XYZ file of C-alpha atoms in Angstrom:
632
model
C -17.791 -29.836 -28.332
C -20.208 -27.047 -27.559
C -22.669 -28.532 -30.076
C -22.847 -32.128 -28.902
C -22.927 -34.639 -31.738
C -23.980 -38.209 -31.316
C -22.230 -40.972 -33.097
C -22.712 -44.646 -33.680
C -20.934 -46.674 -32.231
C -18.116 -48.818 -30.788
C -17.383 -52.513 -31.241
C -15.178 -54.911 -29.294
C -14.486 -58.525 -30.190
C -12.275 -61.087 -28.472
C -11.482 -64.639 -29.528
C -9.512 -66.680 -27.009
C -7.173 -69.054 -28.835
C -6.262 -71.274 -25.874
C -8.427 -73.519 -23.667
C -9.951 -71.700 -20.688
C -7.698 -73.727 -18.359
C -4.719 -71.908 -19.884
C -6.028 -68.493 -18.752
C -6.904 -69.874 -15.330
C -3.344 -71.131 -14.954
C -1.628 -68.009 -16.329
C -3.929 -65.193 -15.209
C -5.677 -66.791 -12.239
C -9.180 -66.824 -13.742
C -11.220 -68.463 -16.467
C -13.076 -65.153 -16.689
C -10.074 -63.584 -18.463
C -11.970 -62.876 -21.702
C -14.946 -61.433 -19.874
C -12.719 -59.128 -17.807
C -10.972 -57.877 -20.929
C -14.319 -57.250 -22.635
C -15.385 -55.044 -19.745
C -12.233 -52.973 -20.089
C -12.541 -52.712 -23.867
C -16.117 -51.543 -23.683
C -15.452 -49.101 -20.855
C -12.504 -47.653 -22.776
C -14.910 -46.984 -25.662
C -17.769 -45.488 -23.633
C -17.073 -42.197 -25.448
C -18.510 -43.833 -28.565
C -21.938 -44.500 -27.114
C -23.820 -44.115 -23.862
C -27.408 -44.820 -24.938
C -27.034 -48.578 -24.821
C -24.590 -51.449 -24.508
C -24.665 -55.163 -25.135
C -22.504 -58.242 -24.955
C -22.764 -61.727 -26.417
C -20.587 -64.764 -25.725
C -20.183 -68.184 -27.300
C -18.857 -71.362 -25.744
C -17.039 -73.691 -28.144
C -17.527 -77.457 -28.369
C -20.574 -77.759 -26.119
C -22.764 -80.846 -26.078
C -26.358 -80.854 -27.413
C -28.698 -79.512 -24.765
C -26.050 -77.262 -23.222
C -26.475 -73.539 -23.573
C -23.653 -72.093 -25.654
C -24.864 -68.555 -26.509
C -25.445 -65.863 -23.885
C -26.481 -62.291 -24.523
C -27.241 -59.303 -22.307
C -28.260 -55.775 -23.350
C -29.077 -52.580 -21.500
C -30.448 -49.127 -22.246
C -30.119 -47.909 -18.672
C -28.371 -44.652 -17.724
C -25.039 -46.470 -17.231
C -25.466 -49.328 -19.702
C -21.950 -50.807 -19.586
C -21.959 -50.990 -15.802
C -25.493 -52.362 -15.904
C -24.763 -55.286 -18.217
C -21.638 -56.294 -16.307
C -23.500 -55.985 -12.996
C -26.058 -58.423 -14.423
C -23.292 -60.759 -15.603
C -21.510 -60.537 -12.253
C -24.712 -61.300 -10.365
C -25.343 -64.392 -12.494
C -21.802 -65.676 -12.029
C -21.781 -65.036 -8.268
C -25.168 -66.679 -7.901
C -23.928 -69.852 -9.592
C -20.707 -69.893 -7.572
C -22.630 -69.369 -4.326
C -25.019 -72.210 -5.105
C -22.180 -74.422 -6.355
C -18.941 -73.572 -4.501
C -17.285 -76.634 -6.062
C -17.189 -74.724 -9.384
C -14.636 -72.240 -7.995
C -11.549 -74.179 -9.142
C -13.211 -76.365 -11.767
C -12.905 -74.593 -15.143
C -14.738 -77.357 -17.002
C -17.721 -77.056 -14.650
C -17.653 -73.260 -14.926
C -17.785 -73.386 -18.709
C -20.545 -75.988 -18.695
C -22.788 -74.371 -16.100
C -22.056 -70.639 -15.831
C -23.289 -68.256 -18.555
C -20.989 -65.723 -20.308
C -17.884 -67.829 -19.749
C -16.650 -68.841 -23.181
C -14.015 -68.367 -25.854
C -15.720 -65.827 -28.119
C -17.091 -62.405 -27.139
C -18.735 -59.509 -28.954
C -19.485 -56.184 -27.263
C -21.108 -52.988 -28.475
C -21.784 -49.456 -27.243
C -24.200 -47.201 -29.093
C -25.740 -43.829 -29.576
C -29.224 -43.887 -31.074
C -29.032 -41.635 -34.146
C -32.720 -42.128 -34.875
C -33.859 -40.869 -31.512
C -35.224 -44.190 -30.271
C -33.466 -46.095 -27.572
C -35.618 -49.135 -26.931
C -33.882 -52.279 -25.763
C -34.766 -53.865 -29.131
C -32.486 -51.325 -30.833
C -29.446 -52.236 -28.750
C -26.764 -54.457 -30.328
C -25.708 -57.236 -30.572
C -28.610 -58.591 -32.613
C -29.277 -62.326 -32.559
C -30.657 -64.512 -35.359
C -31.472 -67.860 -33.798
C -31.622 -71.347 -35.286
C -31.452 -74.910 -33.987
C -28.560 -75.592 -36.357
C -25.509 -74.333 -34.495
C -23.815 -72.845 -37.587
C -26.944 -70.937 -38.615
C -27.048 -68.882 -35.417
C -25.780 -65.389 -36.196
C -24.871 -62.578 -33.781
C -24.212 -59.153 -35.288
C -23.120 -55.756 -33.981
C -21.729 -52.794 -35.815
C -20.797 -49.176 -36.175
C -22.653 -48.219 -39.321
C -25.404 -46.522 -41.261
C -26.563 -47.744 -44.656
C -27.759 -45.079 -47.084
C -29.904 -47.496 -49.102
C -31.788 -49.360 -46.391
C -35.045 -49.270 -48.387
C -33.365 -50.991 -51.317
C -31.857 -53.581 -48.978
C -35.302 -54.192 -47.478
C -36.780 -54.718 -50.960
C -33.963 -57.126 -51.792
C -34.914 -59.273 -48.801
C -38.542 -59.291 -49.928
C -37.403 -60.424 -53.377
C -35.523 -63.273 -51.695
C -38.852 -64.392 -50.216
C -38.254 -63.084 -46.709
C -40.676 -61.109 -44.572
C -38.513 -58.658 -42.565
C -40.159 -57.347 -39.407
C -38.676 -53.832 -39.771
C -36.596 -51.635 -42.090
C -33.762 -50.852 -39.666
C -30.405 -51.239 -41.385
C -29.025 -53.595 -38.710
C -31.942 -55.975 -39.213
C -31.740 -55.874 -43.004
C -27.977 -56.429 -42.969
C -28.253 -59.315 -40.507
C -31.034 -60.971 -42.479
C -29.042 -60.641 -45.701
C -26.017 -62.317 -44.123
C -28.343 -64.867 -42.518
C -29.914 -65.696 -45.883
C -26.576 -66.541 -47.497
C -25.381 -68.317 -44.346
C -28.464 -70.552 -44.513
C -27.915 -71.099 -48.229
C -24.255 -72.042 -47.762
C -25.087 -74.473 -44.929
C -27.748 -76.164 -47.104
C -25.324 -76.541 -50.016
C -22.637 -78.034 -47.796
C -25.118 -80.436 -46.217
C -26.313 -81.641 -49.632
C -22.711 -82.166 -50.678
C -21.893 -84.131 -47.519
C -25.125 -86.125 -47.757
C -24.059 -87.374 -51.189
C -20.823 -88.549 -49.566
C -22.831 -90.657 -47.115
C -22.775 -88.438 -44.016
C -25.776 -88.318 -41.711
C -27.057 -84.940 -40.519
C -25.331 -85.360 -37.181
C -22.081 -86.472 -38.788
C -22.242 -83.611 -41.299
C -22.509 -80.871 -38.681
C -18.818 -80.594 -37.635
C -17.734 -80.832 -41.272
C -20.068 -77.967 -42.213
C -18.460 -75.834 -39.505
C -15.030 -76.639 -40.881
C -15.939 -76.087 -44.554
C -18.071 -72.947 -44.145
C -16.658 -70.180 -46.334
C -17.309 -66.991 -44.369
C -15.660 -64.759 -46.988
C -17.971 -66.122 -49.680
C -21.038 -65.433 -47.503
C -19.889 -61.856 -46.849
C -19.160 -61.209 -50.528
C -22.665 -62.261 -51.530
C -24.302 -60.404 -48.639
C -22.513 -57.090 -49.128
C -23.012 -56.831 -52.865
C -25.602 -54.011 -52.664
C -24.515 -52.297 -49.449
C -23.941 -48.552 -49.607
C -22.757 -46.913 -46.411
C -20.024 -46.660 -43.853
C -19.569 -49.663 -41.610
C -17.369 -51.715 -39.347
C -19.474 -54.722 -38.409
C -18.657 -57.762 -36.365
C -20.364 -61.125 -36.400
C -20.253 -64.440 -34.561
C -21.652 -67.762 -35.759
C -22.942 -70.249 -33.261
C -20.317 -72.910 -33.923
C -17.441 -70.453 -33.367
C -16.491 -68.724 -36.622
C -16.264 -64.919 -36.377
C -15.627 -61.933 -38.623
C -15.172 -58.171 -38.686
C -15.888 -56.419 -42.006
C -14.983 -52.835 -42.924
C -16.613 -50.734 -45.657
C -14.694 -50.286 -48.948
C -14.001 -46.560 -48.402
C -12.738 -47.151 -44.860
C -15.262 -44.649 -43.484
C -15.727 -46.303 -40.103
C -12.640 -47.429 -38.160
C -11.549 -50.902 -37.057
C -8.270 -52.106 -35.546
C -7.042 -55.584 -34.633
C -4.312 -57.377 -32.723
C -3.340 -61.056 -32.699
C -0.917 -63.158 -30.737
C -0.892 -66.816 -29.680
C -3.502 -66.172 -26.939
C -6.083 -63.813 -28.462
C -7.500 -62.192 -31.561
C -8.875 -58.758 -30.647
C -10.793 -56.092 -32.592
C -11.898 -52.628 -31.480
C -13.023 -49.358 -33.021
C -9.988 -47.544 -31.643
C -6.306 -48.450 -31.477
C -5.452 -47.213 -27.933
C -8.226 -49.382 -26.497
C -6.317 -52.478 -27.577
C -2.954 -50.962 -26.604
C -4.135 -50.212 -23.082
C -6.192 -53.304 -22.340
C -3.617 -55.780 -23.698
C -0.496 -53.702 -22.983
C 0.844 -53.840 -26.523
C 2.822 -51.194 -28.457
C 1.355 -48.910 -31.134
C 2.887 -50.729 -34.100
C 1.489 -54.132 -33.099
C -2.111 -52.945 -33.483
C -3.115 -53.001 -37.159
C -5.840 -51.134 -39.003
C -8.212 -53.426 -40.886
C -7.938 -52.502 -44.590
C -11.059 -51.029 -46.254
C -13.242 -53.610 -47.994
C -11.571 -56.455 -46.092
C -12.708 -58.823 -43.376
C -10.773 -60.318 -40.494
C -12.079 -63.883 -40.322
C -11.300 -66.304 -37.502
C -12.405 -69.889 -37.978
C -13.481 -72.093 -35.095
C -10.078 -73.818 -35.191
C -8.388 -70.461 -34.473
C -7.035 -69.831 -37.960
C -7.181 -66.096 -38.724
C -7.072 -64.574 -42.205
C -7.619 -61.174 -43.839
C -9.835 -61.534 -46.915
C -10.813 -58.932 -49.496
C -14.611 -58.932 -49.583
C -15.380 -55.791 -51.605
C -13.105 -53.963 -54.017
C -11.756 -50.995 -52.029
C -12.767 -47.488 -53.100
C -10.686 -44.352 -52.667
C -9.925 -44.222 -48.951
C -12.220 -41.698 -47.257
C -11.839 -42.482 -43.562
C -13.993 -40.214 -41.401
C -12.032 -37.098 -40.410
C -14.433 -36.484 -37.510
C -12.894 -39.529 -35.859
C -9.658 -37.563 -35.672
C -11.199 -34.190 -34.825
C -13.579 -35.344 -32.128
C -14.962 -38.874 -31.813
C -11.962 -41.111 -31.146
C -10.121 -40.818 -27.872
C -7.182 -38.431 -28.045
C -4.904 -40.964 -26.346
C -4.050 -42.413 -29.764
C -0.533 -41.172 -30.582
C -1.422 -40.184 -34.157
C -4.726 -38.537 -33.238
C -3.107 -36.535 -30.445
C -0.539 -35.105 -32.842
C -3.156 -34.463 -35.546
C -5.353 -32.487 -33.149
C -2.372 -30.371 -32.152
C -1.701 -29.706 -35.831
C -5.319 -28.598 -36.325
C -4.761 -25.927 -33.675
C -1.405 -24.942 -35.099
C -2.602 -24.575 -38.687
C -5.467 -22.256 -37.808
C -3.267 -19.898 -35.793
C -2.299 -17.573 -38.698
C -5.986 -16.716 -39.174
C -6.339 -16.115 -35.441
C -3.338 -13.789 -35.410
C -4.848 -11.823 -38.267
C -8.133 -11.505 -36.352
C -6.357 -10.112 -33.247
C -3.949 -7.914 -35.253
C -1.046 -9.995 -33.907
C -1.695 -8.542 -30.449
C -0.649 -11.547 -28.358
C -0.032 -9.376 -25.299
C -3.661 -8.249 -24.999
C -5.191 -11.612 -25.834
C -6.412 -14.457 -23.627
C -6.483 -17.961 -25.155
C -8.778 -20.729 -23.967
C -10.892 -23.681 -25.152
C -14.367 -25.113 -24.792
C -14.014 -28.276 -22.649
C -13.008 -30.936 -23.074
C -12.058 -32.526 -26.372
C -10.802 -29.233 -27.868
C -8.001 -29.165 -25.311
C -5.476 -30.890 -27.566
C -6.029 -28.541 -30.512
C -5.755 -25.710 -27.971
C -2.233 -26.902 -27.116
C -1.323 -26.780 -30.795
C -2.780 -23.303 -31.133
C -0.891 -22.128 -28.045
C 2.412 -23.512 -29.341
C 1.918 -21.583 -32.583
C 0.959 -18.459 -30.602
C 4.087 -18.850 -28.480
C 6.183 -19.004 -31.649
C 4.559 -15.728 -32.738
C 5.230 -14.129 -29.332
C 8.886 -15.209 -29.538
C 9.098 -13.696 -33.012
C 7.712 -10.444 -31.661
C 10.253 -10.477 -28.815
C 13.136 -11.092 -31.220
C 11.894 -8.313 -33.472
C 11.647 -5.870 -30.560
C 15.149 -6.759 -29.316
C 16.707 -6.357 -32.769
C 14.879 -3.089 -33.354
C 16.069 -1.612 -30.042
C 19.491 -3.298 -29.857
C 21.428 -0.027 -29.904
C 19.480 1.495 -27.000
C 18.454 -1.663 -25.109
C 18.770 -1.501 -21.308
C 18.582 -4.378 -18.842
C 15.225 -3.093 -17.644
C 13.828 -2.907 -21.181
C 15.171 -6.372 -22.068
C 13.558 -7.808 -18.925
C 10.298 -6.111 -19.877
C 10.364 -7.604 -23.397
C 11.263 -11.097 -22.198
C 8.624 -11.035 -19.442
C 5.772 -11.021 -21.912
C 4.039 -14.379 -21.655
C 1.160 -15.946 -23.507
C -2.029 -15.618 -21.474
C -3.831 -18.949 -21.346
C -6.748 -19.471 -18.999
C -9.493 -21.992 -18.230
C -12.348 -19.640 -19.118
C -15.321 -21.951 -19.781
C -16.397 -24.467 -17.158
C -19.225 -26.847 -17.962
C -21.658 -27.357 -15.117
C -23.413 -30.622 -14.411
C -25.896 -31.435 -17.114
C -28.888 -29.188 -16.665
C -32.301 -30.600 -17.394
C -35.352 -28.439 -17.810
C -38.731 -29.490 -16.475
C -40.443 -26.648 -18.369
C -41.055 -26.961 -22.099
C -41.855 -23.303 -22.716
C -39.118 -21.896 -25.025
C -38.075 -18.840 -23.011
C -37.629 -20.951 -19.878
C -35.537 -23.488 -21.749
C -33.381 -20.760 -23.266
C -32.647 -19.304 -19.840
C -31.500 -22.700 -18.587
C -29.407 -23.366 -21.703
C -27.665 -20.031 -21.119
C -26.247 -21.454 -17.882
C -24.812 -24.715 -19.209
C -21.365 -23.094 -18.992
C -19.944 -20.891 -16.289
C -16.948 -18.590 -16.745
C -13.839 -17.593 -14.823
C -14.098 -13.985 -13.744
C -11.257 -11.529 -13.226
C -8.768 -12.658 -15.885
C -10.013 -10.699 -18.916
C -9.473 -6.937 -19.236
C -11.563 -4.503 -21.324
C -8.744 -4.104 -23.862
C -8.367 -7.878 -24.343
C -9.225 -10.203 -27.177
C -10.716 -13.465 -25.927
C -9.843 -16.399 -28.206
C -11.830 -19.611 -27.658
C -11.174 -22.790 -29.686
C -13.789 -25.524 -30.156
C -13.733 -28.826 -32.068
C -16.481 -27.757 -34.401
C -19.392 -25.368 -34.712
C -22.269 -27.359 -36.138
C -25.601 -25.832 -35.180
C -24.291 -22.935 -33.148
C -27.168 -23.188 -30.660
C -25.043 -23.455 -27.516
C -22.710 -20.750 -28.766
C -25.573 -18.339 -29.358
C -27.658 -19.063 -26.279
C -24.917 -19.746 -23.772
C -21.221 -19.415 -24.550
C -21.099 -16.034 -26.285
C -23.337 -14.451 -23.683
C -21.203 -15.866 -20.879
C -17.962 -14.746 -22.541
C -19.374 -11.271 -23.117
C -19.995 -10.905 -19.364
C -16.210 -10.846 -18.939
C -16.104 -7.583 -20.902
C -13.532 -8.351 -23.650
C -12.998 -6.012 -26.570
C -13.340 -8.880 -29.035
C -14.399 -12.549 -28.913
C -12.782 -14.810 -31.489
C -14.438 -18.229 -31.744
C -12.193 -20.741 -33.493
C -13.348 -24.065 -34.958
C -10.607 -26.635 -35.475
C -12.885 -28.244 -38.103
C -14.155 -26.636 -41.330
C -17.741 -25.444 -41.818
C -20.212 -28.325 -41.692
C -22.429 -27.807 -44.724
C -23.908 -31.182 -45.652
C -25.611 -34.089 -43.840
C -23.704 -37.147 -42.782
C -25.298 -40.488 -43.576
C -22.639 -42.907 -42.368
C -23.164 -42.899 -38.605
C -23.060 -39.329 -37.283
C -26.281 -37.705 -36.153
C -26.285 -34.890 -38.718
C -29.328 -35.455 -40.914
C -31.026 -32.123 -41.630
C -29.575 -29.232 -43.611
C -31.557 -26.561 -41.790
C -29.826 -27.512 -38.529
C -26.440 -26.312 -39.800
C -25.514 -22.713 -39.026
C -23.379 -22.613 -42.208
C -26.467 -23.461 -44.286
C -28.480 -20.754 -42.520
C -25.680 -18.270 -43.193
C -25.575 -19.131 -46.905
C -29.359 -18.651 -47.164
C -29.093 -15.248 -45.486
C -26.342 -14.205 -47.899
C -28.456 -15.309 -50.858
C -31.325 -13.154 -49.557
C -29.088 -10.138 -48.999
C -27.624 -10.422 -52.479
C -31.006 -10.832 -54.159
C -30.176 -14.377 -55.295
C -32.603 -16.401 -53.203
C -34.170 -17.806 -56.376
C -31.159 -20.156 -56.410
C -32.907 -22.069 -53.603
C -35.891 -22.889 -55.791
C -33.627 -23.791 -58.714
C -31.679 -26.230 -56.552
C -34.947 -27.719 -55.261
C -36.174 -28.314 -58.823
C -32.865 -29.930 -59.788
C -33.057 -32.203 -56.740
C -36.681 -33.147 -57.504
C -35.690 -34.030 -61.064
C -33.212 -36.587 -59.687
C -35.581 -38.430 -57.350
C -36.118 -41.408 -59.646
C -32.536 -41.640 -60.911
C -30.150 -44.385 -59.849
C -27.852 -43.374 -57.006
C -24.860 -43.414 -59.367
C -26.563 -40.794 -61.559
C -27.452 -38.325 -58.786
C -25.422 -35.103 -58.465
C -25.055 -32.926 -55.367
C -26.657 -29.668 -56.538
C -26.783 -28.374 -52.947
C -23.224 -27.173 -53.532
C -24.762 -24.338 -55.565
C -26.169 -22.834 -52.353
C -22.636 -22.152 -51.128
C -20.886 -21.580 -54.462
C -21.345 -17.749 -54.701
C -19.554 -17.088 -51.395
C -16.094 -17.391 -49.927
C -15.508 -19.317 -46.711
C -14.796 -16.049 -44.926
C -18.063 -14.484 -46.085
C -19.995 -17.409 -44.649
C -17.961 -17.341 -41.417
C -18.643 -13.617 -40.991
C -22.357 -14.173 -41.541
C -22.291 -17.000 -38.969
C -20.739 -14.587 -36.466
C -23.550 -12.159 -37.194
C -26.228 -14.848 -36.747
C -24.752 -16.057 -33.457
C -24.366 -12.647 -31.835
C -27.308 -10.370 -31.151
C -27.790 -6.850 -29.811
C -27.131 -8.032 -26.247
C -23.495 -8.859 -27.108
C -21.205 -5.855 -26.545
C -17.948 -7.377 -27.817
C -17.039 -7.614 -31.482
C -17.495 -11.282 -32.491
C -15.360 -13.066 -35.071
C -15.770 -16.727 -36.117
C -12.891 -18.581 -37.753
C -13.129 -22.060 -39.276
C -10.372 -24.434 -40.315
C -9.898 -24.786 -44.080
C -10.381 -28.164 -45.753
C -6.843 -28.033 -47.170
C -5.333 -27.574 -43.718
C -7.581 -30.301 -42.306
C -6.161 -32.715 -44.880
C -2.652 -31.544 -44.069
C -3.224 -32.202 -40.358
C -5.033 -35.547 -40.873
C -3.428 -36.959 -44.036
C -4.771 -40.499 -43.642
C -8.397 -39.615 -42.884
C -9.546 -37.648 -45.907
C -13.290 -38.207 -45.509
C -14.691 -34.680 -45.764
C -18.193 -35.004 -47.241
C -19.854 -33.038 -44.419
C -17.535 -30.126 -45.301
C -17.274 -30.424 -49.094
C -20.331 -32.392 -50.217
C -18.035 -34.918 -51.932
C -19.641 -38.148 -50.723
C -17.544 -41.332 -50.869
C -20.463 -43.551 -51.954
C -23.259 -42.923 -54.481
C -25.899 -43.136 -51.745
C -24.549 -39.971 -50.150
C -25.662 -37.796 -53.060
C -29.153 -39.234 -52.849
C -29.243 -38.435 -49.114
C -28.212 -34.784 -49.550
C -30.715 -34.572 -52.413
C -33.514 -35.789 -50.115
C -32.334 -33.534 -47.259
C -32.686 -30.442 -49.461
C -36.109 -31.501 -50.708
C -37.209 -32.027 -47.103
C -35.920 -28.580 -46.158
C -37.652 -26.835 -49.045
C -40.947 -28.618 -48.444
C -40.843 -28.085 -44.684
C -40.671 -31.821 -44.057
C -38.985 -32.577 -40.727
C -38.252 -36.210 -41.660
C -34.700 -37.514 -41.753
C -33.048 -37.866 -45.139
C -32.048 -41.502 -44.492
């Protein structure tokens, strides 16, 4: 993506269902779970490179033995860093105690990170801070084994201030307002409450505190705790938790915004943010990896029993379409085909822009994730070229010579690797003009393949801010001397903030919003901006369920094509010699290509939860008032 978006996050959870000796016997190592966690996290590094963390739990340890281990890193290569730390610890213990090498019981007792339950996380910091304290998993500690809670997730809550106030009302004193902390403390509160109730019940039956402990672990109702905890949550989330005694869960939001997949056999229960991660790491077929239903939790008790429980009544399914367009790895069979369809469905608009001149057109893509949609676009372009060949042959059939037939059939689609991204350039000068000059060289181009009479068609995943296009890509493409540059976005115009985990918080960052404002000015209708501001201000004190997205009125007077044409104008300046055309995917065709992921709020403004309307409301107020703060 030429406009890099950051996205939270990726989760990986493994529960080993057999004793560690089993894995030593079958796979040659008691570190089987740890090795698989490394692979699962590395296979999800695309979901976050600002930080990584891992926590493990040993089951059935004796008092005084350490049973929880956690390591986190915010280094440049965080996954490698945490596993280097783990590896060093393990090797140190084995060097000091060589007798542990074949003794699984001694390894479990004395070596950290060797256990039956693992939780891993990779993250991008959407709020711009990347301190080690912000890296998951988070740990809530307690001397009672079952009241220890480890939490990691892929989520953003839209109503974190309300959740914070709820904790205060419960008598707590939260140390910060971050949504991960507030969510963990809410779960922790009801976990504590449930443990106390069970202890009182067992005490009446004559159990001592020590005798009650294993019974509490057995009787603990994780689904009940999650139902009480999640009552006021508004956001998109896939969160995973471990309890000190060995229960675990993964909970997905009721609209299915954030993804979660699981696999279970007689050896393991596995959860990840992406299906192919599980397929690859555990060598299992597509249809054996199951998507966790929205509003449901996968709960595994300490005894290994696994159930799917409905925690929150599911809403209309609005799974994030950006997962399909960009975020998730394209190795998923469904996602690969969907991305090809995105390229295919936009081809008619491309053909119109180049006057169906496939002979004098060069097709390419912006590396690297747009490559799959490029293949779909090329297949559709090849179909058009074949149609043109057939038409020419039929038209000339009475006079056709061998030479002319060879000439017609020799026409091939011209596809080239035009844009090449250089190593990440960093500027040591903060002065704007110096930065702009460096940004202009982020991409290099392939010279000698574009002729002056050519159209140059470039497909990208999405055009969000347009900064890299304006300051780098268009200028570089124009150096090749094409007649026309057609920039194609396989996603629709991004018009509204996301508040469920993607780093898109401010309206004024979006080139589509800037284009709509320019059109309002040109048409003498800029007073609409003030009217929308006043409508948003009037909603500030309303309940989330009563707030309406009036920002839609900014775009309402214009067609998609009018906004796209204005975007092309904003992105190209007097230094660009070629004619520039920008084409976006339509929302209807997006839904056709990705029929199971219909979350489109960043394109349409139709938010799947009430909190979304409040966020877009606040984002517009911030824009109008010149406030650079985030809307959530």
